[in-house]
XYZ file of N, CA and C in Angstrom:
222
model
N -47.292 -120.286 -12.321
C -48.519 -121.052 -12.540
C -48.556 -121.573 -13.967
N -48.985 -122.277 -14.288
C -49.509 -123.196 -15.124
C -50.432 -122.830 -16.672
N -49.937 -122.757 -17.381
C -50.707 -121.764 -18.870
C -52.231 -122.187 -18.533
N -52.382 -123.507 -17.881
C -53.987 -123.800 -17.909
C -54.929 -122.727 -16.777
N -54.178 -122.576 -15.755
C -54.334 -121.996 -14.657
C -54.787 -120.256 -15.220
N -53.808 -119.981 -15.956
C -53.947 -118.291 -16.266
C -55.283 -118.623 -17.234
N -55.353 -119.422 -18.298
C -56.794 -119.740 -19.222
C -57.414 -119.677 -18.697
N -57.729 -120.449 -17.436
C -59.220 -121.243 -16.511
C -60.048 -119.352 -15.730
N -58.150 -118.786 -15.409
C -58.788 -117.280 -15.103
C -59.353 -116.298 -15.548
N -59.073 -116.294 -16.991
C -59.476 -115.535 -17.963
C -60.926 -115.760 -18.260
N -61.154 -117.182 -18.247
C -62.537 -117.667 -18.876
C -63.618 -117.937 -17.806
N -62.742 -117.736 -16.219
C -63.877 -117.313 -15.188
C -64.638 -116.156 -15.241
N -63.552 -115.466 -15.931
C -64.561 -113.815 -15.575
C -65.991 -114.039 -16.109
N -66.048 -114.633 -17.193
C -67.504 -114.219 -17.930
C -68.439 -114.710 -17.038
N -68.513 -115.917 -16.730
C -69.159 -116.498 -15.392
C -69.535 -115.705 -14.401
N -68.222 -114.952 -13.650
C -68.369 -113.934 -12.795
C -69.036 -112.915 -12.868
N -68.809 -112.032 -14.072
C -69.431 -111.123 -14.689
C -70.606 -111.477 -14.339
N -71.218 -112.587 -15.140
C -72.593 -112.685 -15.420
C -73.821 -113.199 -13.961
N -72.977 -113.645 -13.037
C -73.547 -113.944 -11.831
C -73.776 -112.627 -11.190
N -72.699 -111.424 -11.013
C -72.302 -110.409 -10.237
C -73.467 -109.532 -11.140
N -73.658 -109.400 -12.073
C -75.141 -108.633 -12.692
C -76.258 -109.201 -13.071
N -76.177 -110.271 -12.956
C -77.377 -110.712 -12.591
C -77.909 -110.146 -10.815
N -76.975 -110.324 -10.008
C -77.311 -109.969 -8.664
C -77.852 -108.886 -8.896
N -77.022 -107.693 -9.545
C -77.246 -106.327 -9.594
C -78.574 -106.638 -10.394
N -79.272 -106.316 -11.163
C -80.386 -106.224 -11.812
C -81.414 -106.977 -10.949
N -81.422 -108.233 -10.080
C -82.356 -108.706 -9.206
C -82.390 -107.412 -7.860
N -80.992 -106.947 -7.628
C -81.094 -105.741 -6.518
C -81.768 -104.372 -6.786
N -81.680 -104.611 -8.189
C -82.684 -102.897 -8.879
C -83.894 -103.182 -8.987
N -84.500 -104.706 -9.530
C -85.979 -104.773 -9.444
C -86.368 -105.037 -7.978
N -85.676 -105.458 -7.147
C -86.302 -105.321 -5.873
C -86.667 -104.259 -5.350
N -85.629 -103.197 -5.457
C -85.834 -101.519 -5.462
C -87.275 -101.029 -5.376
N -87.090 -101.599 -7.017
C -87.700 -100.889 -7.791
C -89.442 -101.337 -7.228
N -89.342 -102.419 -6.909
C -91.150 -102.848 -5.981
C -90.900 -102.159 -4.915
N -89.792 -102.321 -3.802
C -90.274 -101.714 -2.575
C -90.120 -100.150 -2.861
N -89.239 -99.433 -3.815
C -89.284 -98.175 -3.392
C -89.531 -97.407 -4.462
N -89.961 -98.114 -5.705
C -90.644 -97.203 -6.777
C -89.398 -97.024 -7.827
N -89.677 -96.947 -9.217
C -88.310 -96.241 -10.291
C -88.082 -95.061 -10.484
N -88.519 -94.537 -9.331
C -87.718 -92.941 -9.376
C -86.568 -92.754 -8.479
N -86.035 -93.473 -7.846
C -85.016 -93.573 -6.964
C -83.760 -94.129 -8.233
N -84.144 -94.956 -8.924
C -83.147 -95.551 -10.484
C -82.684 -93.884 -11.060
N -83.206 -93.299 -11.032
C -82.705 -91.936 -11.849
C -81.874 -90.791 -10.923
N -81.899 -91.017 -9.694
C -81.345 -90.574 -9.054
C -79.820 -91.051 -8.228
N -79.925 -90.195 -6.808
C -78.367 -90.468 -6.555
C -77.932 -92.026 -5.745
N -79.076 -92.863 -5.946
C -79.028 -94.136 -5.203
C -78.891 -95.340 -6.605
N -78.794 -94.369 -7.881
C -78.759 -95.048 -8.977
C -77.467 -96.555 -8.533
N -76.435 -95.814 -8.377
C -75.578 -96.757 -8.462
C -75.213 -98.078 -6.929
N -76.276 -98.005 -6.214
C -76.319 -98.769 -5.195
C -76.542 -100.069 -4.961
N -77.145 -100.549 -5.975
C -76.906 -102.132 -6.107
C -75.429 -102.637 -6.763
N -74.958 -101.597 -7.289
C -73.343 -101.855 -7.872
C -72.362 -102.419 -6.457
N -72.917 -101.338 -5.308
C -71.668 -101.178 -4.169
C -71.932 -102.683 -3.435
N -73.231 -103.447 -3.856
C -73.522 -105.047 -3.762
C -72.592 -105.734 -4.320
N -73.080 -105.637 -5.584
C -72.648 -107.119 -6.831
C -71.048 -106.731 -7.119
N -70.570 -105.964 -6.890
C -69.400 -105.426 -7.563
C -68.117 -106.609 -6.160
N -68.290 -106.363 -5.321
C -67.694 -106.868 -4.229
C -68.099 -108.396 -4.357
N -69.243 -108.790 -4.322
C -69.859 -110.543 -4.721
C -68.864 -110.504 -5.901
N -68.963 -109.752 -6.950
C -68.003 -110.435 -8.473
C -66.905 -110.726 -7.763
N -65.830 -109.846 -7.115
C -64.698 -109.631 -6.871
C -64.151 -110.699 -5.823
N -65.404 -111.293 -4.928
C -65.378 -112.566 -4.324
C -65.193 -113.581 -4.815
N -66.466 -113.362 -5.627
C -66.498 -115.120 -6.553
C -64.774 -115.582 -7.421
N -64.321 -114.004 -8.211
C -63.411 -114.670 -8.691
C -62.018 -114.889 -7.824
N -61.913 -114.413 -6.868
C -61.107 -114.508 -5.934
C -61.410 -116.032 -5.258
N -62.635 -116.918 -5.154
C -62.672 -117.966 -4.425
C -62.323 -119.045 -5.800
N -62.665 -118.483 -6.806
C -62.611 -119.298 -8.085
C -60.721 -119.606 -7.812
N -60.273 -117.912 -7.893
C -58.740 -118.263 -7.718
C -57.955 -119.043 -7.113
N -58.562 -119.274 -5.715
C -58.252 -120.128 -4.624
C -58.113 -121.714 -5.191
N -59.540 -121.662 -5.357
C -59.171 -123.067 -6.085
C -58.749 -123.317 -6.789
N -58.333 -123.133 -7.840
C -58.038 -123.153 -9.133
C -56.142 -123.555 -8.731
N -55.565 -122.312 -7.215
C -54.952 -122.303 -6.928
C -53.935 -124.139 -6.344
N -55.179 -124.361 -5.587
C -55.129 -125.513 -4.888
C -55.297 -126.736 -5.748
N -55.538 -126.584 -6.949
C -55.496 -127.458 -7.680
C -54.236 -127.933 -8.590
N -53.726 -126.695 -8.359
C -52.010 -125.921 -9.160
C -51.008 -127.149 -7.669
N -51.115 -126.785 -6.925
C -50.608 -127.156 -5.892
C -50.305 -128.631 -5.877
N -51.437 -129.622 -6.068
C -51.655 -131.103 -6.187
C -50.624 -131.365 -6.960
N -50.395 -130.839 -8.194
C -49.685 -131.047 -9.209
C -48.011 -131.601 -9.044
């Protein structure tokens, strides 16, 4: 691949990152109205992660795709 191709990947993550916790933090205040912030301190703490963590891991994987298919044209 293409030095631009490995750049474009590197400089997706932050994007990704920042979409994939944003999800997570909209999935904890939702929680947090329907089921109160005492469930946040406990063992369901990390349950909006087992969400956004898989969405990140999507997004940059579809980012890859393309990015891929664009390598391809070339």
């Amino acid at each position: 691949r293409p030095a631009w191709y490995r750049v474009a990947l590197v400089a997706a993550a932050v994007p990704v990152a920042v979409v994939a916790n944003t999800l997570r933090v909209v999935l904890m205040n939702l929680g947090a109205v329907a089921f109160g912030t005492k469930w946040m301190g406990g063992a369901l703490h990390d349950a909006p992660a087992l969400f956004s963590i898989p969405v990140g891991v999507a997004l940059f994987l579809l980012f890859d795709r393309a990015a891929g298919r664009l390598c391809a044209r070339e």
